[in-house]
Structure formats: structure tokens, C-alpha cells
Amino acid sequence: MNKDKRELSDVSSDEAICRLLENMEEDVSTVFTRSQSMKPCPIGGSISGICCKNCAMGPCRVREDSAGLCGATLGTITARNLGRHIAAGASAHSDHGRDMAHLLALTAEGKAEGLKIKDELKLFKLAKNLGIKSGDKSVGEIAKETAEKAMLLFGQQTGEIDLIKIAPKKRQEIWRKYKVMPRGIDREVVEMMHRTNMGVDQDPEHILDHAVRTALSDGWGGSMIGTEITDILFTTPVPLAAKTNLGMLKEDEVNIVVHGHEPTLSEIIAELADEKELVEYAKNKGAKGINVVGICCTANEVLMRQGVAPVGNFLSQEMAIMTGAVELMIVDIQCIMQSLGQLTKKYHTKLVTSSPKAKISGAIHMEFQEINGLTLAKEIIKMAADNFPNRKANVCIPEIKSDLIAGFSHEYIRYMLGGRFRESFRPLNDGIIDGRIQGIVAIVGCNNARLTHDKYHNFLTRELIKRDYLVVQTGCGALSTAKCGIMTPESMEYAGEGLRSICEAVGIPPILHLGSCVDNSRILTIASEIVEEGGLGEDISDLPAAGIAPEWMSEKALSIGTYFAASGVYVAFSGQPIPVESSEEVKKIMTVGWQEKYGGQLEYIADIDQLLSKIIDVIQAKRKALKIDVKKERVLMDMEARRALQDV
Ligand code: XCC
Ligand code: SF4
């Protein structure tokens, strides 16, 4: 990499990546080199949102004082563009959720090879939340009915999607009042596309209200279905220790990288990696064993349940190939760079696509169908082993890894706080009320090659735990923190005194890894349960909590940010601007406007220090409103004082 242009420490905070870039051959192209040779188009950057391509009289590029050929104003165009981004993001999570529901149905019928229902309790809970009466039905029958009901929510036309009832009553009333209650998941996405079609919805606030409804159908619908069913099929996570970073690739083993977002095939591959027959097969090819590792959210899924090592987050995908040690990378959906097709040609790595929805030219397509999971997984592992002898001499695995603890589901958080017999959020609420925990901050979302990789996630995490804010993480943000080594109980030494005392008592890290990006829905559940536990207001918007996506890049992040804001949470994005920055009108709707209606908002703050103080201010204001901002001193009373008190 041309070091004159950008110092390596500016490129990534991940030392493993810096080492690989330092030794990289001149002719290799990566997302980092491309980010130098190609600047972002300004219409997508600082003046984003101002271009409309929604009909063939355009594209129209407008300013505050001009309009498109049809008369569309800057506010309308910006709102329409954002609405479409949100629809795309919501559709990604939700289509994934739909596939999980379909998988549950086939599993219930015994048609999904290698799969069974692993968490019956969770199944009963989801069934109940979907309004299904268990009665004396068998587990299989309940599973089938649950899957069918979940699938119906996608095509539901009227009414309200069931899972929204998990939200606090007051929250539901707000959504009803402003007519943003999601009716059906697909329905809201389609309507978003319709409304933003040429000449339909032209009032920015009205367009954005529907964007809110679409995002809510993702968070409380598609994503939540995805998370719940993944837990049912592959178990609800409990804390486990693992290691992360590129140093987890093994020089003498067959390395298989699972990458993307869907857990199914990767869960099976990870489970099979220790199977005697396959290990023998690998040994016959000269390897000592089979090493399955992950990237992005597929990594998070198999990490949460099987402790599989994540070798990196979004910006690590090309780097893994460049070690020369990866026999096979299997990718499913979302966040997969097309460049992998070209890049793998320079190395011995085989790139395999497995989703019926995604092909990459240059990759081998081995399609996963629910009925062939086990057979396909074995085939893929053997193919990787067959490729081991083709490894070239110049393998370069950076010797960098760190420990982490992952696997915090909301069920486990309840359990660890309250104990087996009286699981509850009470101790957490009490910790927040007495100020040992100042608030809860979710630091989530992607990496972005336009920024120093991982830097902002790690900075914010450290600064917040230092000030007694409990940090919860998902997605690539979680992997950033894990790679920098602070996602362990030992890191409580960096936490403030109050937070540390809770971490010590319960035995948890001050940063909780909650899973993949669809698992942001766990945060919604946790927030609802904290409200229900009592003492911190009647609604999510009362909670001293906030959300940040400091290095966002995916449209999915816009959907997530929006459903959090619409659920009553203050949300800040940083790094690259969100695509509404040119329209004061739209910015005002998403801040002042949403605050008034939904009690939450979504805004972009470029400066990371400013963002940090804003988060703190917002949470402190909520503490003040709850009248828990002043620390109550414990008064030690002697007998006389007690008597005096009784006399009054
Ligand atoms: Fe993709 Fe989920 Fe973003 Fe990472 S964080 S870059 S979406 S893998 Ni969701
Ligand atoms: Fe231009 Fe209006 Fe067509 Fe958009 S819809 S391209 S603003 S004429």
C-alpha cells in the first residue's frame, strides 16, 4: 500500500490488517487502496440526497432554492431517497427473517437435513407472542404453526404485526396515534417504494412517517423473527469465551472462512469441523485438522452459539484471503465485497457462494437448500481440504489475536442478574437508579473504508465505560471492540467505579456482545423488559439509553437507526454523513419532529468528541427527568436519629 498517501495507522486500528497492508504486493487491489484512488462522489457524500433519479425526466439535482422538472423540492427528494434506503435495509433483514421462518417450518416437518429444534422454551415463548395456543400440541406442531404464523406477518395486509406487542403499552399508543404501526412487513417495504415513485407522496414529513413504519416492521418484525427463530434452531446464546483476529487462522490446518449473515449452513459447517471422518480426510491431505472461522455477522452468529473465532469484521474480508492461508471462503448474503471474486484468483482460495439469492462471478456456486444442509456442508469441507495441498509458500498470518466473551442474549442477562430462581432485570434497573450505571449505550453497525477502521467504535466504547455507561454491541462494532481486546471481564479495570462494581458482582464484562445485526432486535426486547421491570419510567423514551453507529455504511444501518429512533431512543451516526445532510427541512423532521412525536431522533454528528458529549448530555437529561440524577447519599442513622424520625 502506498504509505505516502495515508499512514497505515490512519487506515486501520487493527494491527493485523496494518501488517498485511504493509507487506502487500503492489498489484493487489483492496478496499483500502480503492478508497484512495476513488473519492466518494459528492452527491453521495456531503451533499448527499439531493439527486433524484426516480423518473426519466431527470436525474434532477436540486438545491434549497430550486426544484426538479416535476417540481419536487430538496426536502421531498431527500426524504424519498432516505425512505428508499430504509426500505432496502429493512428488506435485507426481513428477507433473512423470512428464510429463518421457512427453515423452522421445514425443520418442524423433519425436512431440513441436519437440523432440529434446540431451544423448545424459546419456541414456546415465540409461539405465545404470536398468539398461538400450545395446548397439548407436540413440539413439532407448535413449531410448524409458529413458523407459519411468522411467515404470515410478512404478507399481512391489515392490523398490527404481533411482535410489536412486546413494546411498552405507552409506546404502542404513540405508534397508533401517529399511524405508523406496521401492518405487515413486505407491505410496508412495497408501500415505501410506491410512495416514492414519481408523483406520489410529496410531503417530506409524511414520507418519513412511512419510512418509520417500514423500519419498525424490520426491528419489531423481520429482524426479531430472525433472531428468535435462530435461537430456537441453534440455541439461545449464553456467555462463552473465544478468540478473535487473523491470528486465529492456522498455518497447519484447513482454514474455512464463513462470511455473510445467514447462520444455517455455517452452523452446520462449524459443527462438522470436529467430526472424525472429516478430520481424517483433512489429515490425508496433509493438514492437522479443520479450522472454521468467520467474518461479519455470520461470524457473530456462530461465535455466539459455538464460540467459532471471528477473524475480523467487514473490512477484514479481503485481508483474510491475503494471508494466503484460507482454503475456502463460503459466503451467503449481505456485506460481501464483489472484489473477493478477483482477489481469490491471485491466491489458492476457493470462493463459494451458497445463497439462492446471491452469485458472484468467478465464485463456485453451491446452493444451500434447507433439505441439503448436511450433505452440502460435508462437500464444502472436503473441497476445502482438497485445496490444502495447493497452498502457496508465502503464507503470512499475522500473529495477532485477542480474547473475548460473547453470547449475551436478553434471556441470559435476566438470568445472570437475578439468578436461576428469580430471573429479573431488577438489579440492572437498581444499578441505573442508584447511578452505579449511568446509562446504557448501544454502539453498533459497520466499518467504513473512508474512516480509520475500528477507531471510532473503540474510542467511544472506552470513553463510555470509563464514565460508567454500560455498552452493548452487535455487528461489526462488537468485533472491533473484541479485536482491540477489551471485550473481557478483565477490561472492567477501564470501567468507572460504579460500573466496575456491578461487573465484579455479576462477573460480566462492561461491554456486552449481543450478536449480529439482526440481533439489534434483542436490544428492543431488553429495553422493553427494563421498562416493564419498573422504576425507570413508562416507556423506552424515558430510559437513560442511546444508540450510536459511528462507522456506518450499509443501508441496513439506516433502517436500524430509524427503528431505534422511532422506538424512543436518541441515535447518532458519525463518519460518513447520513444522506439527508443537505436538507435542513428533513434534518429538522428527523430531530425536532421525531423527538416530539416519537421521543427519539436520528442525527449525524461529524465530530466524535461532540458526539460523545451529546450522548452523555442526552442520557443525563433523561436521568434528570427521572429524578435519578443526584446521587442519594446513604445516611447512617444512630438510634436517636431513628427515634426522632419516628416521632415526626
Ligand atoms: Fe455488514 Fe452485519 Fe454493517 Fe458489519 S455491521 S458491515 S451491515 S456485517 Ni451490521
Ligand atoms: Fe426529476 Fe421529479 Fe423525475 Fe425526480 S421525479 S427525476 S425530481 S422530474
XYZ file of C-alpha atoms and ligand atoms in Angstrom:
665
model
C 0.000 0.000 0.000
C 1.289 3.437 -0.846
C 2.283 4.635 2.562
C 2.981 8.207 1.411
C -0.691 8.773 0.810
C -2.133 7.569 4.069
C -0.312 6.374 7.148
C -1.245 2.807 7.978
C -2.386 3.850 11.436
C -4.857 6.103 9.644
C -6.174 3.208 7.615
C -6.995 0.805 10.423
C -6.704 0.465 14.182
C -6.369 -3.279 13.663
C -2.690 -4.141 13.788
C -3.187 -7.411 11.927
C -4.602 -5.503 8.975
C -1.807 -2.921 9.054
C 0.783 -5.679 8.937
C -0.838 -7.292 5.928
C -1.136 -3.980 4.119
C 2.490 -3.201 4.811
C 3.677 -6.384 3.161
C 1.147 -6.349 0.384
C 2.245 -6.718 -3.225
C 1.916 -3.595 -5.373
C -0.620 -5.044 -7.790
C -3.141 -6.177 -5.199
C -6.279 -4.066 -5.016
C -8.192 -3.841 -1.746
C -10.987 -1.705 -0.400
C -8.303 0.407 1.284
C -6.340 1.068 -1.923
C -9.541 1.738 -3.837
C -10.674 4.190 -1.186
C -7.580 6.229 -2.013
C -7.832 6.103 -5.763
C -11.551 6.875 -5.834
C -13.027 9.703 -3.808
C -16.713 9.453 -2.925
C -18.986 11.183 -5.415
C -20.081 14.422 -3.702
C -23.736 13.702 -4.450
C -23.396 10.691 -2.213
C -21.205 12.417 0.350
C -21.533 15.805 1.945
C -24.290 16.923 -0.413
C -25.990 13.582 -0.374
C -29.649 13.106 -1.037
C -30.028 15.958 -3.497
C -30.206 13.912 -6.682
C -33.436 12.321 -7.874
C -33.341 9.563 -10.472
C -36.886 8.387 -9.918
C -38.055 9.171 -13.454
C -36.555 9.643 -16.893
C -37.064 13.397 -16.962
C -34.163 13.506 -14.514
C -31.799 12.831 -12.964
C -32.568 16.129 -11.268
C -30.027 17.715 -8.991
C -31.676 20.367 -6.880
C -30.776 22.972 -4.308
C -32.713 24.573 -1.495
C -33.967 27.218 -3.953
C -34.626 25.054 -6.995
C -36.812 22.081 -7.888
C -36.797 19.050 -10.149
C -38.592 19.063 -13.502
C -41.746 17.805 -11.796
C -41.391 20.469 -9.127
C -40.067 18.127 -6.445
C -38.246 20.093 -3.764
C -34.999 19.297 -1.992
C -36.888 18.156 1.111
C -39.104 15.797 -0.866
C -36.241 14.328 -2.856
C -34.094 13.833 0.246
C -36.938 12.217 2.185
C -37.763 9.964 -0.762
C -34.150 8.869 -1.132
C -33.848 8.120 2.572
C -37.152 6.235 2.516
C -35.844 4.007 -0.252
C -32.598 3.350 1.590
C -34.576 2.355 4.655
C -36.824 0.088 2.601
C -33.743 -1.638 1.174
C -32.172 -2.035 4.606
C -35.386 -3.326 6.153
C -35.895 -5.749 3.291
C -32.423 -7.235 3.805
C -33.016 -8.057 7.474
C -36.571 -9.117 6.895
C -35.900 -11.367 3.956
C -33.341 -13.064 6.170
C -36.008 -13.362 8.894
C -38.420 -14.887 6.382
C -35.855 -17.513 5.431
C -35.425 -18.420 9.086
C -39.198 -18.876 9.395
C -39.232 -21.063 6.304
C -36.384 -23.083 7.767
C -38.295 -23.551 11.012
C -41.282 -24.875 9.071
C -39.145 -27.409 7.214
C -37.348 -28.393 10.404
C -40.697 -28.999 12.092
C -41.633 -31.318 9.248
C -38.309 -33.123 9.535
C -37.301 -31.941 6.079
C -34.305 -29.786 6.981
C -31.294 -32.044 6.847
C -29.131 -31.949 9.964
C -31.406 -29.558 11.846
C -33.664 -29.881 14.854
C -35.326 -27.615 17.363
C -32.725 -26.941 20.010
C -34.475 -24.450 22.245
C -38.036 -25.521 22.993
C -38.573 -22.926 25.720
C -37.790 -20.175 23.283
C -40.157 -21.772 20.776
C -42.998 -21.735 23.311
C -42.277 -18.106 24.061
C -42.328 -17.055 20.417
C -45.468 -19.115 19.839
C -47.134 -17.270 22.708
C -46.034 -13.876 21.405
C -47.530 -14.806 18.043
C -50.818 -15.653 19.698
C -50.540 -19.417 19.270
C -52.057 -21.625 21.945
C -49.734 -24.513 22.762
C -52.386 -26.684 24.480
C -51.424 -30.319 24.161
C -49.823 -29.894 20.766
C -46.486 -31.573 20.098
C -43.291 -29.536 19.786
C -43.293 -30.210 16.064
C -46.871 -28.975 15.704
C -46.157 -25.837 17.675
C -43.031 -25.202 15.612
C -44.954 -25.632 12.371
C -47.707 -23.302 13.480
C -45.222 -20.755 14.776
C -43.293 -20.781 11.512
C -46.477 -20.384 9.504
C -47.688 -17.518 11.661
C -44.290 -15.828 11.421
C -44.352 -16.145 7.634
C -47.853 -14.686 7.518
C -46.572 -11.494 9.146
C -44.616 -10.721 6.001
C -47.676 -10.699 3.791
C -50.147 -9.420 6.379
C -52.232 -6.577 4.937
C -54.054 -5.007 7.844
C -53.925 -4.822 11.614
C -50.661 -4.817 13.542
C -47.754 -7.243 13.450
C -47.924 -9.357 16.614
C -44.431 -8.911 17.997
C -44.964 -5.200 18.373
C -46.975 -6.095 21.489
C -43.697 -6.764 23.296
C -43.152 -2.998 23.311
C -44.382 -0.993 26.329
C -48.075 -0.078 26.135
C -47.316 3.607 26.001
C -45.012 3.103 23.019
C -47.695 1.190 21.145
C -50.122 4.027 21.725
C -47.650 6.523 20.245
C -47.305 4.411 17.122
C -51.085 4.117 16.825
C -51.530 7.828 17.347
C -49.165 8.739 14.536
C -50.383 5.907 12.291
C -47.004 4.242 11.952
C -47.940 0.875 13.416
C -46.547 -1.675 10.946
C -49.315 -3.745 9.367
C -47.236 -6.299 7.503
C -43.520 -6.467 6.777
C -43.472 -6.791 2.990
C -46.406 -4.460 2.762
C -44.540 -1.520 4.313
C -41.496 -2.034 2.097
C -43.634 -2.161 -1.040
C -45.616 0.873 0.033
C -42.369 2.775 0.618
C -41.348 2.027 -2.956
C -44.782 3.055 -4.213
C -44.946 6.282 -2.266
C -41.509 7.349 -3.506
C -42.346 6.561 -7.106
C -42.657 9.601 -9.404
C -45.586 11.786 -8.440
C -46.931 10.028 -5.348
C -46.166 11.091 -1.761
C -44.585 14.552 -1.841
C -44.721 15.757 1.727
C -41.353 15.092 3.421
C -42.817 14.506 6.869
C -45.457 12.158 5.528
C -42.853 10.242 3.510
C -40.637 9.924 6.577
C -43.506 8.696 8.730
C -43.860 5.820 6.357
C -40.090 5.295 6.477
C -40.547 4.985 10.246
C -43.306 2.417 9.785
C -41.110 0.459 7.370
C -38.173 0.491 9.798
C -40.438 -0.589 12.673
C -41.561 -3.559 10.604
C -37.886 -4.511 10.417
C -36.895 -4.095 14.079
C -40.072 -5.428 15.707
C -40.859 -7.701 12.769
C -38.401 -9.198 10.316
C -35.261 -8.834 12.442
C -36.989 -10.027 15.588
C -38.334 -13.089 13.794
C -34.802 -13.721 12.502
C -33.277 -13.554 15.975
C -35.957 -15.566 17.766
C -36.001 -18.398 15.251
C -32.216 -18.573 15.075
C -32.255 -19.057 18.853
C -34.942 -21.752 18.539
C -32.985 -23.691 15.942
C -29.455 -23.174 17.166
C -29.963 -22.348 20.896
C -30.244 -19.103 22.762
C -26.741 -17.805 23.404
C -25.075 -17.980 26.806
C -21.698 -16.417 27.518
C -18.688 -18.223 26.170
C -15.018 -17.460 25.735
C -13.446 -17.249 22.316
C -10.574 -15.607 20.490
C -10.578 -13.216 17.591
C -8.498 -11.723 14.769
C -6.499 -13.009 11.845
C -4.089 -14.797 14.163
C -6.819 -17.412 14.550
C -6.118 -18.723 11.063
C -3.920 -21.782 11.398
C -0.809 -22.420 9.376
C -1.111 -26.208 9.568
C -4.872 -26.683 9.297
C -7.506 -26.392 6.601
C -8.901 -22.888 7.065
C -12.528 -22.291 6.149
C -13.965 -18.783 6.491
C -17.745 -18.378 6.788
C -18.872 -14.886 5.800
C -22.132 -13.013 5.361
C -25.228 -13.039 7.552
C -27.103 -16.311 7.429
C -26.317 -18.719 10.208
C -27.721 -22.009 8.914
C -25.127 -23.593 6.645
C -22.302 -22.101 8.688
C -23.664 -23.542 11.931
C -23.627 -26.980 10.300
C -20.121 -26.487 8.876
C -18.822 -25.379 12.276
C -20.426 -28.362 13.988
C -18.912 -30.784 11.494
C -15.376 -29.431 11.750
C -14.516 -31.846 14.578
C -16.121 -34.884 13.018
C -13.673 -37.755 12.887
C -14.278 -38.775 9.303
C -13.734 -35.242 8.040
C -10.703 -34.602 10.223
C -9.187 -37.821 8.866
C -9.958 -36.615 5.375
C -8.100 -33.362 6.080
C -5.183 -35.258 7.558
C -4.874 -37.320 4.411
C -4.393 -34.054 2.580
C -1.505 -33.105 4.844
C -3.337 -30.828 7.280
C -3.538 -31.282 11.036
C -7.235 -30.503 11.250
C -10.083 -28.282 10.154
C -10.314 -24.711 11.390
C -13.585 -22.872 10.849
C -13.500 -19.105 11.431
C -15.836 -16.262 10.490
C -16.237 -12.737 9.178
C -19.068 -10.200 9.582
C -22.380 -11.305 11.021
C -22.267 -14.958 10.005
C -19.215 -14.897 12.260
C -21.234 -13.300 15.039
C -23.917 -15.983 14.758
C -21.506 -18.919 15.038
C -19.457 -17.079 17.652
C -22.494 -16.522 19.878
C -23.509 -20.163 19.874
C -20.410 -22.226 19.132
C -17.506 -19.977 20.067
C -16.196 -20.004 16.496
C -13.429 -17.400 16.158
C -14.281 -14.280 14.194
C -11.132 -13.364 12.242
C -12.442 -9.920 11.544
C -15.244 -7.598 10.633
C -16.408 -6.079 7.355
C -13.066 -4.571 6.307
C -11.165 -7.766 7.129
C -12.738 -9.916 4.415
C -10.099 -9.281 1.756
C -7.353 -9.379 4.359
C -8.204 -12.948 5.326
C -7.662 -14.033 1.715
C -4.401 -12.093 1.553
C -2.884 -14.212 4.311
C -2.684 -16.973 1.707
C -3.892 -19.371 4.390
C -7.579 -19.620 3.519
C -8.509 -22.768 1.612
C -12.126 -21.797 1.164
C -14.361 -18.855 1.912
C -18.063 -19.527 1.892
C -20.320 -16.505 1.570
C -24.094 -16.220 1.824
C -25.758 -12.790 1.778
C -25.030 -9.126 2.599
C -21.783 -7.184 3.086
C -19.818 -9.439 0.748
C -17.443 -7.484 -1.466
C -17.555 -8.358 -5.118
C -13.787 -7.852 -5.165
C -13.414 -11.249 -3.478
C -14.033 -12.852 -6.880
C -10.953 -11.174 -8.376
C -8.855 -11.331 -5.258
C -9.242 -15.070 -4.687
C -7.877 -15.641 -8.210
C -4.494 -14.348 -7.038
C -4.408 -16.870 -4.210
C -5.316 -20.525 -3.922
C -8.532 -19.683 -2.032
C -11.798 -21.076 -3.365
C -14.726 -18.689 -3.117
C -18.095 -20.410 -2.738
C -21.489 -18.705 -2.875
C -24.292 -20.598 -1.173
C -27.442 -18.470 -1.224
C -30.011 -18.882 -3.984
C -30.180 -15.076 -3.814
C -26.533 -14.210 -4.388
C -23.984 -15.165 -7.006
C -20.593 -13.565 -7.672
C -18.864 -14.025 -10.980
C -15.726 -16.049 -10.505
C -17.122 -17.884 -7.488
C -18.250 -21.500 -7.318
C -21.982 -21.649 -6.629
C -23.043 -24.474 -4.338
C -26.614 -23.739 -3.480
C -27.905 -24.275 0.016
C -31.420 -25.591 0.181
C -32.908 -26.447 3.522
C -33.080 -30.097 2.506
C -29.373 -30.449 1.687
C -27.590 -28.667 4.567
C -25.637 -31.590 5.938
C -24.627 -33.064 2.597
C -23.589 -29.673 1.268
C -21.605 -28.807 4.393
C -19.622 -32.037 4.093
C -18.991 -31.430 0.424
C -17.728 -27.931 1.153
C -15.415 -29.079 3.927
C -13.953 -31.766 1.672
C -13.481 -29.268 -1.111
C -11.547 -27.038 1.287
C -9.400 -29.990 2.401
C -8.720 -30.921 -1.222
C -7.429 -27.400 -1.704
C -4.955 -27.568 1.200
C -2.107 -29.054 -0.892
C -2.455 -26.108 -3.299
C -1.395 -23.640 -0.653
C 1.484 -21.495 -1.852
C 4.708 -20.944 0.069
C 4.141 -17.333 1.015
C 1.565 -17.763 3.763
C 1.519 -14.765 6.063
C -0.733 -14.998 9.120
C -0.274 -12.000 11.423
C 0.322 -13.406 14.894
C -2.375 -11.247 16.411
C -5.351 -12.401 18.430
C -7.273 -11.404 21.492
C -9.648 -12.992 23.980
C -13.297 -12.139 24.184
C -16.517 -13.100 25.871
C -19.644 -13.164 23.725
C -23.075 -14.719 23.945
C -25.296 -12.287 25.822
C -28.929 -12.886 24.965
C -31.638 -10.959 26.818
C -32.634 -14.225 28.478
C -29.130 -14.670 29.802
C -28.894 -11.091 31.015
C -32.078 -11.608 33.057
C -30.731 -14.844 34.407
C -27.277 -13.600 35.299
C -28.676 -10.593 37.099
C -31.406 -12.287 39.029
C -30.219 -15.839 39.389
C -31.971 -19.024 38.328
C -34.917 -18.754 40.689
C -35.838 -15.159 40.230
C -34.545 -14.065 36.865
C -35.093 -10.353 36.515
C -33.823 -7.036 35.350
C -34.270 -5.608 38.876
C -30.560 -5.442 39.745
C -29.828 -3.680 36.448
C -32.631 -1.179 36.985
C -31.433 -0.610 40.544
C -27.886 -0.120 39.310
C -29.137 2.526 36.902
C -31.330 4.174 39.514
C -28.570 4.413 42.118
C -26.179 5.727 39.474
C -23.604 2.981 39.500
C -24.626 2.577 35.871
C -25.271 5.988 34.339
C -26.995 4.593 31.294
C -26.899 2.051 28.502
C -25.352 2.850 25.139
C -25.594 0.611 22.096
C -22.552 1.050 19.849
C -23.378 -0.870 16.724
C -23.007 -1.057 12.991
C -20.479 -1.302 10.277
C -16.975 -0.308 9.308
C -16.391 2.213 6.568
C -13.241 2.366 4.430
C -13.471 6.154 4.319
C -12.571 6.252 8.021
C -9.880 4.759 10.195
C -11.172 1.215 10.583
C -12.412 0.357 14.118
C -11.073 3.581 15.618
C -14.396 5.229 16.456
C -16.058 2.128 17.838
C -13.116 1.582 20.137
C -12.769 5.196 21.195
C -16.424 5.549 22.135
C -16.543 2.217 23.932
C -13.561 3.057 26.103
C -14.761 6.572 26.869
C -18.237 5.416 27.810
C -17.331 2.530 30.093
C -14.864 4.861 31.807
C -17.823 7.076 32.664
C -19.993 4.217 33.951
C -22.113 3.662 30.853
C -22.831 0.008 30.162
C -22.058 -0.640 26.488
C -23.975 -3.203 24.432
C -22.782 -4.111 20.962
C -23.689 -6.028 17.841
C -22.376 -6.494 14.323
C -19.037 -5.197 13.185
C -18.890 -2.749 16.072
C -18.798 -5.641 18.518
C -15.980 -7.253 16.585
C -13.980 -4.005 16.637
C -14.070 -3.948 20.405
C -13.348 -7.649 20.626
C -10.295 -7.288 18.392
C -8.871 -4.496 20.498
C -9.041 -6.838 23.459
C -11.475 -5.096 25.769
C -14.452 -7.424 25.486
C -13.371 -9.392 28.531
C -14.218 -9.227 32.253
C -10.644 -8.014 32.849
C -11.448 -4.825 30.957
C -13.545 -3.767 33.941
C -10.323 -2.119 35.074
C -11.009 0.507 32.390
C -14.554 0.976 33.636
C -15.666 3.597 36.120
C -16.020 2.626 39.745
C -19.790 2.135 39.655
C -19.914 0.034 36.518
C -16.944 -1.953 37.745
C -18.704 -2.824 40.984
C -21.619 -4.311 39.036
C -19.368 -6.174 36.621
C -17.471 -7.591 39.560
C -20.591 -8.663 41.411
C -22.175 -10.328 38.389
C -18.971 -11.416 36.675
C -19.574 -9.776 33.309
C -17.545 -7.520 31.043
C -18.576 -3.849 30.911
C -19.253 -4.391 27.201
C -21.848 -6.982 26.249
C -21.761 -8.675 22.853
C -25.391 -9.268 21.859
C -24.808 -10.787 18.431
C -25.300 -9.975 14.783
C -27.047 -7.013 13.172
C -30.470 -8.681 13.174
C -29.860 -9.181 16.893
C -30.290 -5.450 17.418
C -33.840 -6.633 17.999
C -32.528 -8.085 21.294
C -31.864 -4.515 22.387
C -35.516 -3.650 21.754
C -36.570 -6.594 23.893
C -34.143 -5.661 26.664
C -35.349 -2.047 26.619
C -38.983 -3.206 26.864
C -38.184 -5.552 29.746
C -36.305 -2.831 31.627
C -39.379 -0.599 31.313
C -41.618 -3.419 32.491
C -39.376 -4.071 35.486
C -40.233 -0.589 36.722
C -38.597 2.424 38.280
C -37.300 3.932 35.066
C -40.390 5.444 33.522
C -43.184 4.015 31.455
C -41.682 3.957 28.046
C -38.434 3.280 26.176
C -38.099 7.033 25.608
C -37.796 7.512 29.395
C -34.772 5.228 29.689
C -31.290 6.694 30.075
C -30.149 4.992 26.885
C -28.833 5.929 23.442
C -27.559 4.361 20.235
C -24.542 5.118 18.038
C -23.408 3.883 14.624
C -20.023 5.590 14.370
C -18.675 3.874 11.233
C -21.877 3.048 9.392
C -22.002 2.227 5.691
C -24.907 -0.149 4.970
C -28.497 0.813 4.198
C -29.381 -1.653 6.946
C -27.848 0.758 9.452
C -30.314 3.448 8.347
C -33.201 1.099 8.982
C -31.805 0.145 12.393
C -31.152 3.766 13.367
C -34.671 4.690 12.328
C -36.419 1.903 14.234
C -34.483 2.819 17.351
C -35.358 6.499 16.980
C -39.000 5.586 16.391
C -38.880 3.373 19.470
C -37.907 6.392 21.553
C -34.101 6.275 21.541
C -31.691 9.083 20.742
C -29.452 7.843 17.890
C -26.314 9.445 16.463
C -24.446 8.413 13.319
C -20.902 9.531 12.583
C -18.217 9.042 9.950
C -19.845 9.418 6.545
C -22.863 11.757 6.599
C -26.337 10.270 6.535
C -27.926 11.095 3.177
C -30.110 13.947 4.441
C -27.402 16.422 5.333
C -28.247 18.891 2.555
C -31.835 19.380 3.570
C -32.437 21.465 6.661
C -36.114 20.594 6.378
C -35.527 16.847 6.534
C -32.918 17.135 9.275
C -35.398 19.091 11.347
C -38.105 16.468 10.847
C -35.754 13.690 11.966
C -34.565 15.577 15.042
C -37.077 18.080 16.433
C -40.016 16.463 14.646
C -39.315 12.869 15.620
C -38.393 13.935 19.127
C -41.827 15.498 19.555
C -43.694 12.573 18.094
C -41.626 9.536 18.966
C -39.410 10.751 21.795
C -36.300 9.700 19.873
C -34.326 11.071 16.965
C -31.651 10.291 14.409
C -28.920 12.744 13.601
C -25.458 12.927 12.126
C -22.612 14.347 14.180
C -19.309 14.544 12.331
C -17.060 15.283 15.281
C -16.584 12.282 17.514
C -15.883 14.275 20.689
C -19.005 16.308 20.125
C -20.926 13.096 19.557
C -19.667 11.694 22.841
C -20.723 14.758 24.797
C -24.099 14.783 23.079
C -24.723 11.167 24.079
C -23.790 11.966 27.656
C -25.969 15.090 27.705
C -28.953 13.197 26.325
C -28.629 10.432 28.894
C -28.054 12.837 31.758
C -31.162 14.784 30.730
C -33.139 11.543 30.916
C -31.722 10.826 34.361
C -32.772 14.285 35.428
C -36.281 13.783 34.096
C -36.478 10.542 36.061
C -35.134 12.410 39.121
C -32.273 9.973 39.498
C -29.590 12.455 38.545
C -28.471 13.263 42.049
C -26.699 10.551 43.871
C -28.525 9.734 47.072
C -26.036 9.729 49.922
C -26.541 6.869 52.298
C -27.344 8.379 55.673
C -26.136 6.390 58.610
C -28.509 6.969 61.498
C -27.957 6.294 65.151
C -30.770 5.216 67.479
C -31.563 8.751 68.492
C -31.987 9.896 64.927
C -34.245 6.944 64.200
C -36.410 7.731 67.164
C -36.608 11.359 66.104
C -37.787 10.222 62.694
C -40.495 8.036 64.214
C -41.747 10.910 66.311
C -42.470 13.087 63.322
Fe -22.338 -5.506 7.421
Fe -23.597 -7.213 9.711
Fe -22.558 -3.437 8.791
Fe -20.988 -5.302 9.517
S -22.326 -4.185 10.797
S -20.787 -4.148 7.802
S -24.168 -4.405 7.880
S -21.803 -7.107 8.791
Ni -24.472 -4.676 10.815
Fe -36.722 14.926 -11.589
Fe -39.166 14.765 -10.490
Fe -38.305 12.881 -12.181
Fe -37.205 13.093 -9.755
S -39.309 12.530 -10.202
S -36.138 12.779 -11.678
S -37.260 15.291 -9.435
S -38.658 15.022 -12.634
